[in-house]
GROMACS .gro file of C-alpha atoms in nm:
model
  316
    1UNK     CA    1  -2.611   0.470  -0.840
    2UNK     CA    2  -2.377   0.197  -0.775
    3UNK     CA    3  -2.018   0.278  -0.775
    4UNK     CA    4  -1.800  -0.009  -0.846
    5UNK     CA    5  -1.415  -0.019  -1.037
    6UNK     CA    6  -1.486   0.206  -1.314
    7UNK     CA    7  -1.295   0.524  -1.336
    8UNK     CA    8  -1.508   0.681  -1.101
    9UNK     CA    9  -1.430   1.024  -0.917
   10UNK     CA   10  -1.443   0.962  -0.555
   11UNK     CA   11  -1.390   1.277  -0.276
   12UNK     CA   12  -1.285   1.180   0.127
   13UNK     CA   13  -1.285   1.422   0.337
   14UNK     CA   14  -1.062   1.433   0.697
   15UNK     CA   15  -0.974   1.735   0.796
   16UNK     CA   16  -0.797   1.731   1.139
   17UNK     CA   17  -0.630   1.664   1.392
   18UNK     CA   18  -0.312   1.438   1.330
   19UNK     CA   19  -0.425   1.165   1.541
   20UNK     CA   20  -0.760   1.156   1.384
   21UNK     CA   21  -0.606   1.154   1.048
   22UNK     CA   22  -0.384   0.875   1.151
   23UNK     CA   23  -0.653   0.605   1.263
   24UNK     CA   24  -0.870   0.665   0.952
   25UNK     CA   25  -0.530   0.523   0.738
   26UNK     CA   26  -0.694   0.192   0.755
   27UNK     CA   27  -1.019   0.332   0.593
   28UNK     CA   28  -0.808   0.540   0.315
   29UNK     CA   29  -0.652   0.222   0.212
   30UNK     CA   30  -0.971   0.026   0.232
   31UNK     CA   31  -1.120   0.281  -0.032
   32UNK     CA   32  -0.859   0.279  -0.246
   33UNK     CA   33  -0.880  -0.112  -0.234
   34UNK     CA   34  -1.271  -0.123  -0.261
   35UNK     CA   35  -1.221   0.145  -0.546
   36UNK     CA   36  -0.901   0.061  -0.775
   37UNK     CA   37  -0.960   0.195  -1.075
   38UNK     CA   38  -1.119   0.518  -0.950
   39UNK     CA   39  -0.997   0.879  -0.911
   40UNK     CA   40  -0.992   0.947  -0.554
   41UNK     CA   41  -0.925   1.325  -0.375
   42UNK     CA   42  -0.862   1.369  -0.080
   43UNK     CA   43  -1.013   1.700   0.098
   44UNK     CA   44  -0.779   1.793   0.423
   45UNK     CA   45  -0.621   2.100   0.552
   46UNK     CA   46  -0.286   2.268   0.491
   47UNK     CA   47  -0.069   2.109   0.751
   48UNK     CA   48  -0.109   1.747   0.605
   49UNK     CA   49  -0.124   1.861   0.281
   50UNK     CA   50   0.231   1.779   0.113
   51UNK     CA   51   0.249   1.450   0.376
   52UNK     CA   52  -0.116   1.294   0.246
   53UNK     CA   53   0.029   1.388  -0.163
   54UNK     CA   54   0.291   1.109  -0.057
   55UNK     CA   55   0.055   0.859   0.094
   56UNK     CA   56  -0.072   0.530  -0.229
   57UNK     CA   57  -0.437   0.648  -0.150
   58UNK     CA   58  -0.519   0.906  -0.350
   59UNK     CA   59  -0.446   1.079  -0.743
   60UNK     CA   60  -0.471   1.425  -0.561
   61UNK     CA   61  -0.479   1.612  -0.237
   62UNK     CA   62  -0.702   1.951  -0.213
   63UNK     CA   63  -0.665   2.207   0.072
   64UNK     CA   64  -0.951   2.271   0.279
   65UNK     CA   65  -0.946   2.683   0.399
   66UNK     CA   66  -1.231   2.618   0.606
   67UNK     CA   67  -1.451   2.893   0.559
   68UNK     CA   68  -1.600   3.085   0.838
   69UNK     CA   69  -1.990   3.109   0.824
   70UNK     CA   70  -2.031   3.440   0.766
   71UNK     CA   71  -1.749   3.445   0.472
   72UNK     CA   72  -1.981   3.410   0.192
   73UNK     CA   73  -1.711   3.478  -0.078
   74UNK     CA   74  -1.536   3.175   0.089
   75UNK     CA   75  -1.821   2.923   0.109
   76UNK     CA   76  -1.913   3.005  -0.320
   77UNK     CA   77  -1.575   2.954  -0.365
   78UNK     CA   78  -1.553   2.580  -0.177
   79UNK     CA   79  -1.937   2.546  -0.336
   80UNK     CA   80  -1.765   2.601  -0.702
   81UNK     CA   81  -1.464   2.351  -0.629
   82UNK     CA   82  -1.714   2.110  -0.533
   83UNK     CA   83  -1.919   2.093  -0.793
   84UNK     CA   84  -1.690   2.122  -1.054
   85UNK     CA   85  -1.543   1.805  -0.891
   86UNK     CA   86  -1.799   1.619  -1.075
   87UNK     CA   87  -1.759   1.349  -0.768
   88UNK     CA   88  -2.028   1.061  -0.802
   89UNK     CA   89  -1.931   1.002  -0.429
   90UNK     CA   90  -1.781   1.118  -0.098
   91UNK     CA   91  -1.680   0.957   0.181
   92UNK     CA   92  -1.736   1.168   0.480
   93UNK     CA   93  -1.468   1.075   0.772
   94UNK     CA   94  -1.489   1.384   0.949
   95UNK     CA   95  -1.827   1.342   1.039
   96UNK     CA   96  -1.871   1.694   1.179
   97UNK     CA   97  -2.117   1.958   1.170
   98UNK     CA   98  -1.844   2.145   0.923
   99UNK     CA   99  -1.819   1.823   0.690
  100UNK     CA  100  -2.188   1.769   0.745
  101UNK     CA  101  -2.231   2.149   0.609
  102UNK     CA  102  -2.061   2.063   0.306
  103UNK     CA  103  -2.306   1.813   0.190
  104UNK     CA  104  -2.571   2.112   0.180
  105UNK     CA  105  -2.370   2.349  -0.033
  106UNK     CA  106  -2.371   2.131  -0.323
  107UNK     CA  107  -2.630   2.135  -0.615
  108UNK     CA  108  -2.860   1.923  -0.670
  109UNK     CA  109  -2.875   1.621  -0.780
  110UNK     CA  110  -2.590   1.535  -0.505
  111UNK     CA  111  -2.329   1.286  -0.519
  112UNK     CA  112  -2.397   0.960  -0.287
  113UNK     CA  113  -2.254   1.064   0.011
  114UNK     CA  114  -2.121   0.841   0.329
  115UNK     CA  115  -2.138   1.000   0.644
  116UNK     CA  116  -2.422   1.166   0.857
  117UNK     CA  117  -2.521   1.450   0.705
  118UNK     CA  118  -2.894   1.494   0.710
  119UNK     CA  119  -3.020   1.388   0.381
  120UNK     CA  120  -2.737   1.177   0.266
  121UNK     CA  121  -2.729   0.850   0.092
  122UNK     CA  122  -2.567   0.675   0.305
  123UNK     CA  123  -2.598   0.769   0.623
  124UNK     CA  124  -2.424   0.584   0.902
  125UNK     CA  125  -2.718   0.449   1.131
  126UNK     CA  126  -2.543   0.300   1.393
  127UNK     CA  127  -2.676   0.457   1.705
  128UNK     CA  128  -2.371   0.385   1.897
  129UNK     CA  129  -2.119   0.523   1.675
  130UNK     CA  130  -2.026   0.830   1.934
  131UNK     CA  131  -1.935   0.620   2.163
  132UNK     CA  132  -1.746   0.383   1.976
  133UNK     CA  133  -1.334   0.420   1.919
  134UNK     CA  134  -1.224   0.608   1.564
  135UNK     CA  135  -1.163   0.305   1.406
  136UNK     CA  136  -1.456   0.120   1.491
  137UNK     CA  137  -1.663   0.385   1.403
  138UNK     CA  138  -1.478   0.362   1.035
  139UNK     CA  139  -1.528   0.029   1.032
  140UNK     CA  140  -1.887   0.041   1.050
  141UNK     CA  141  -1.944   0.356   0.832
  142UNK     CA  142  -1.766   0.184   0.546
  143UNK     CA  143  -1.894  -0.200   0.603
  144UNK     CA  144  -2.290   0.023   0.537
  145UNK     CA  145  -2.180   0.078   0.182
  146UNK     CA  146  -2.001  -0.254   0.126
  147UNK     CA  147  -1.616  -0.215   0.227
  148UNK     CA  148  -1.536  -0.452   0.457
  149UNK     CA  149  -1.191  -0.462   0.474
  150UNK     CA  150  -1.014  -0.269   0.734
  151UNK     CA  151  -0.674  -0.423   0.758
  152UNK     CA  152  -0.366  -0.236   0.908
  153UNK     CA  153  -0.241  -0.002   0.641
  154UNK     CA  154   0.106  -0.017   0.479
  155UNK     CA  155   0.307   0.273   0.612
  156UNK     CA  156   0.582   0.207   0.417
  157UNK     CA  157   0.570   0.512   0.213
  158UNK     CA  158   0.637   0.721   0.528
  159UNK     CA  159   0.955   0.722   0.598
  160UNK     CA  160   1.230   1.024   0.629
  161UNK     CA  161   1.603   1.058   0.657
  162UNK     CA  162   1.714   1.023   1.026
  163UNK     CA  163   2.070   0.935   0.991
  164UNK     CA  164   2.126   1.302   0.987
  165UNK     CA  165   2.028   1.306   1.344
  166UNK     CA  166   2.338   1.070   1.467
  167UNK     CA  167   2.153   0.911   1.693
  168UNK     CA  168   2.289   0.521   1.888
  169UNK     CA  169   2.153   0.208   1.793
  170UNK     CA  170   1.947   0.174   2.107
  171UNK     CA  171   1.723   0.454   2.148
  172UNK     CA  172   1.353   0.522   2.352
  173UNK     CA  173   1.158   0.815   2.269
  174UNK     CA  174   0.986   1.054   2.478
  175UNK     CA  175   0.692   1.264   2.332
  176UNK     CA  176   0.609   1.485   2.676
  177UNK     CA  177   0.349   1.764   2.502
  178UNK     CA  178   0.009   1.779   2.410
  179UNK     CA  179  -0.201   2.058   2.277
  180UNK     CA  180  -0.089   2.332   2.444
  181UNK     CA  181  -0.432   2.403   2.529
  182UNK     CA  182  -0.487   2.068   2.690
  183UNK     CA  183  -0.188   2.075   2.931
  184UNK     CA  184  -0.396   1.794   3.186
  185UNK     CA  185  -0.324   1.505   2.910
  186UNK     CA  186   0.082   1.598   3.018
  187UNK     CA  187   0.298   1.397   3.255
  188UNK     CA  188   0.510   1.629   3.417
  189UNK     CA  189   0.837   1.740   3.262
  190UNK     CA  190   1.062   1.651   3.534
  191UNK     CA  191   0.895   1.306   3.567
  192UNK     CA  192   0.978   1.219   3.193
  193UNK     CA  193   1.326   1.385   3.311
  194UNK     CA  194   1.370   1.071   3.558
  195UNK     CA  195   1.202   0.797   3.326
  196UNK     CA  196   1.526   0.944   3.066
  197UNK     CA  197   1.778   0.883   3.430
  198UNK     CA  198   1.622   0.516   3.419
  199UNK     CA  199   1.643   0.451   3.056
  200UNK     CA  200   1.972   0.555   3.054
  201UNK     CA  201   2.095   0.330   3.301
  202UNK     CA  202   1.942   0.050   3.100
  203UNK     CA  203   2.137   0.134   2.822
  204UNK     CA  204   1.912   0.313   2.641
  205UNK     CA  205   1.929   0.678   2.477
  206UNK     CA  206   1.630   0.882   2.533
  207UNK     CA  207   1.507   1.078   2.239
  208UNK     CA  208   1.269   1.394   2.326
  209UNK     CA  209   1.029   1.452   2.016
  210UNK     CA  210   0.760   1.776   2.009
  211UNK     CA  211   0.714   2.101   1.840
  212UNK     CA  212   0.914   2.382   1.872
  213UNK     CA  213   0.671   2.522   2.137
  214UNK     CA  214   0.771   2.219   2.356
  215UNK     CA  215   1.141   2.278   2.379
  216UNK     CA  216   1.122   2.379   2.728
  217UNK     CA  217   0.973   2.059   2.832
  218UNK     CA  218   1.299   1.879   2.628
  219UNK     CA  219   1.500   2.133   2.831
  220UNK     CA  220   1.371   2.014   3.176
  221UNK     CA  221   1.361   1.678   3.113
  222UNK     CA  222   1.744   1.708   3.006
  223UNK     CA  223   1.830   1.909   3.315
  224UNK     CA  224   1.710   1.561   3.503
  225UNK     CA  225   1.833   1.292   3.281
  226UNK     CA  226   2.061   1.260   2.944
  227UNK     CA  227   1.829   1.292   2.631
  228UNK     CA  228   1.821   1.424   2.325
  229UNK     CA  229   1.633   1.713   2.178
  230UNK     CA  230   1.513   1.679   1.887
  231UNK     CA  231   1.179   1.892   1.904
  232UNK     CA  232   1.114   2.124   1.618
  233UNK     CA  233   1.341   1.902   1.410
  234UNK     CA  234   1.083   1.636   1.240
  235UNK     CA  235   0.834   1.599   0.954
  236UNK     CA  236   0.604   1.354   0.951
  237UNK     CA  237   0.829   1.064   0.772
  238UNK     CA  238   1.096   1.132   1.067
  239UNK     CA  239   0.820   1.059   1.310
  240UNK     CA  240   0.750   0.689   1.115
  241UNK     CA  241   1.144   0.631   1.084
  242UNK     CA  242   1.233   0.726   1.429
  243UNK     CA  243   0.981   0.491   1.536
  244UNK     CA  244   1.093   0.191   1.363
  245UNK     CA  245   1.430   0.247   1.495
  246UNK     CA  246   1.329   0.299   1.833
  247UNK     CA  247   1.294   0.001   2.117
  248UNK     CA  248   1.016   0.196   2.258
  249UNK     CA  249   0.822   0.501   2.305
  250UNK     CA  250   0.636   0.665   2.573
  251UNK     CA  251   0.408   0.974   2.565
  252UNK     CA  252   0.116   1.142   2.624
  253UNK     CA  253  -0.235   1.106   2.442
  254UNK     CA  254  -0.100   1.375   2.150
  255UNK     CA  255  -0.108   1.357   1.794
  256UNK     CA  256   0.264   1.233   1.746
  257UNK     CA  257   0.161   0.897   1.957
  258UNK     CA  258  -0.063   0.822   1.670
  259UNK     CA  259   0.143   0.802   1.359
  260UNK     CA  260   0.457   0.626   1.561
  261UNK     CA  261   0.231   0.340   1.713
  262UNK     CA  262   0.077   0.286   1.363
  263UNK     CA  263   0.435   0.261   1.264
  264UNK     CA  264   0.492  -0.017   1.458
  265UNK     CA  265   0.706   0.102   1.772
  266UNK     CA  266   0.634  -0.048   2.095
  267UNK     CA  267   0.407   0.243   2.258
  268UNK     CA  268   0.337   0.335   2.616
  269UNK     CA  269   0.057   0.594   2.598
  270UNK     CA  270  -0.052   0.816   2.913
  271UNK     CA  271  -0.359   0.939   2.946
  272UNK     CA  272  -0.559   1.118   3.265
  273UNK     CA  273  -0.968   1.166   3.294
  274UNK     CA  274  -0.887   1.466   3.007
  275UNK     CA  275  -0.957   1.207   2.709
  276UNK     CA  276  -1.078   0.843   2.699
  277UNK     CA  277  -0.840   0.588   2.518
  278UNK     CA  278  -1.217   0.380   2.453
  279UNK     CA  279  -1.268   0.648   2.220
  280UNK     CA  280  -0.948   0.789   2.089
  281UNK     CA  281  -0.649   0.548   2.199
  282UNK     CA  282  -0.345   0.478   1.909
  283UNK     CA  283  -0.377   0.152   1.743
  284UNK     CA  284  -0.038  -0.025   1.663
  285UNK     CA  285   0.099  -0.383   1.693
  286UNK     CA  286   0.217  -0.289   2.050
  287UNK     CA  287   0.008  -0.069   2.262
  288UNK     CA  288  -0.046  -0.003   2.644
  289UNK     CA  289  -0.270   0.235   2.829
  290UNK     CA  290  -0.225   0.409   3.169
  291UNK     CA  291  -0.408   0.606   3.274
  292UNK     CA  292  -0.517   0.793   3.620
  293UNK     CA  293  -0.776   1.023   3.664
  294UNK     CA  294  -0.516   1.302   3.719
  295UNK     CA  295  -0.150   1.177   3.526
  296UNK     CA  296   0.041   1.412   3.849
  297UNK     CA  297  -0.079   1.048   4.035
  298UNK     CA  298   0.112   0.860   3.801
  299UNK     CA  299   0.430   0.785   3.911
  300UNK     CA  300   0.752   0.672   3.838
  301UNK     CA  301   0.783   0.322   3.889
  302UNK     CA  302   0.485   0.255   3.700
  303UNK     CA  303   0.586   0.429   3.387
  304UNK     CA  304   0.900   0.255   3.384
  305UNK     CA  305   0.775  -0.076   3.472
  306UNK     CA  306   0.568  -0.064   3.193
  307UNK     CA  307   0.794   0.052   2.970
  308UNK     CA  308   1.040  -0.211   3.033
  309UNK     CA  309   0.811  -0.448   3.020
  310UNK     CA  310   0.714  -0.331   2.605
  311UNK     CA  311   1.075  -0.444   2.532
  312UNK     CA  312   1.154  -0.752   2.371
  313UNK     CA  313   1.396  -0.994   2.609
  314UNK     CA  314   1.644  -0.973   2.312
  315UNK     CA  315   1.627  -0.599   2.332
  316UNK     CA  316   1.597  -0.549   2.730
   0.00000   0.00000   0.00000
């Protein structure tokens, strides 16, 4: 079957995590483009629900409960959805064994499906594609079936009220967590504490940005230097708005890196040997890597060297 402009139904799935979801905006729009007339639904889980029901890519957004295995009930259920979808195809950008799974609970005949589920119609064959970056890996999945235009997505439907915040013209922010079960991709608190000491004597506010959980690391790094704490205290659309107002932004390899270099702000991105910015780093107009096998080796002046160096000699 070939699927062209006609009102088709179309199903992408991308589940998780934020960062993930963030590089594969260039392939949502690239669908939507490839696909303009069609309806398009979106398969994710809950906590980018409400956020992806905003985004120009798709007519609707379905929750993803992710079934256990052994929770039969659970899997007819997401079988029954799926079918009823009537979808002619899906676009697999999870690519996991999960998504992969989801291929084999639907009846037969199957929609044409993009990914690398055994059996599918269009399977990505590119043997290198686990060691390739997100977005390359995108690219190449969707240039197999004939979309092969990847350009930067708009993200100028994210955006969220930050004047309530108060904060100064010039601001830098400061994103010090990480999963909190991946606490080796963190800089330490008290480092980012005297990178806000520096930035403040340039002028510049820094702006501490994190989930609730990481309000102790805003704490510390405010016992060191003057910052605000705004952790706990943004949606997604902050994230893109802060960013844009922001001169630059340094942080760890964490979810929140993603969506703010996408939105354009001058990034600084720290990683150690925990993950590998080949594979995984943000993609934005202004991007740099460090990274050290161990991020307690990084140190000061080379954070702030760095970061300086992101600014733009009208900004400085």
């Amino acid at each position: 079957m070939k699927i062209g402009n006609h009102s088709a139904r179309l199903l992408v799935i991308k589940l998780s995590a934020l960062g993930n979801l963030v590089l594969s905006f260039g392939a949502f729009a690239a669908i939507r483009r490839h696909h303009r007339h069609a309806r398009i639904t979106l398969l994710t889980t809950q906590p980018y629900a409400a956020w992806m029901e905003a985004a120009p890519w798709f007519d609707e957004v379905w929750i993803d409960d992710r079934p256990a295995w052994w929770d039969v009930r659970g899997l007819l259920t997401l079988r029954r959805r799926l079918a009823a979808g009537g979808f002619e195809r899906v676009y697999d950008l999870q690519t996991s064994s999960r998504s992969g799974r989801y291929f084999s609970l639907l009846p037969r005949p199957r929609p044409e499906w993009s990914g690398i589920a055994h059996g599918c119609s269009h399977p990505d064959r590119d043997p290198r594609r686990n060691v390739l970056h997100d977005h390359e890996r995108l690219v190449g999945q969707l240039w197999q079936v004939g979309i092969a235009d990847m350009a930067p997505p708009d993200l100028g439907w994210c955006a969220g009220d930050i004047a309530r915040f108060g904060l100064p013209d010039r601001i830098a922010l400061l994103v010090p967590g990480s999963s909190a079960h991946r606490v080796a991709k963190r800089w330490p608190a008290a480092r980012y504490g005297a990178l806000a000491l520096a930035l403040s004597a340039e002028g510049i506010t820094p702006v501490v940005l994190g989930a609730a959980a990481e309000a102790p690391l805003a704490a510390e790094i405010a016992r060191a230097g003057p910052a605000i704490d705004l952790t706990g205290r943004t949606g997604f659309g902050d994230l893109a708005s802060l960013a844009r107002a922001s001169l630059v932004t340094i942080g760890n390899d964490t979810g929140p890196m993603h969506l703010i270099a996408a939105a354009g702000c001058p990034s600084l991105v720290l990683f150690s040997d925990d993950s590998d910015p080949a594979l995984c780093a943000p993609r934005g107009p202004r991007v740099v890597i460090l990274r050290r096998k161990s991020l307690d080796e990084l140190d000061l002046a080379s954070v702030r060297g760095a970061a300086l160096g992101l600014l733009s000699p009208a900004l400085a």
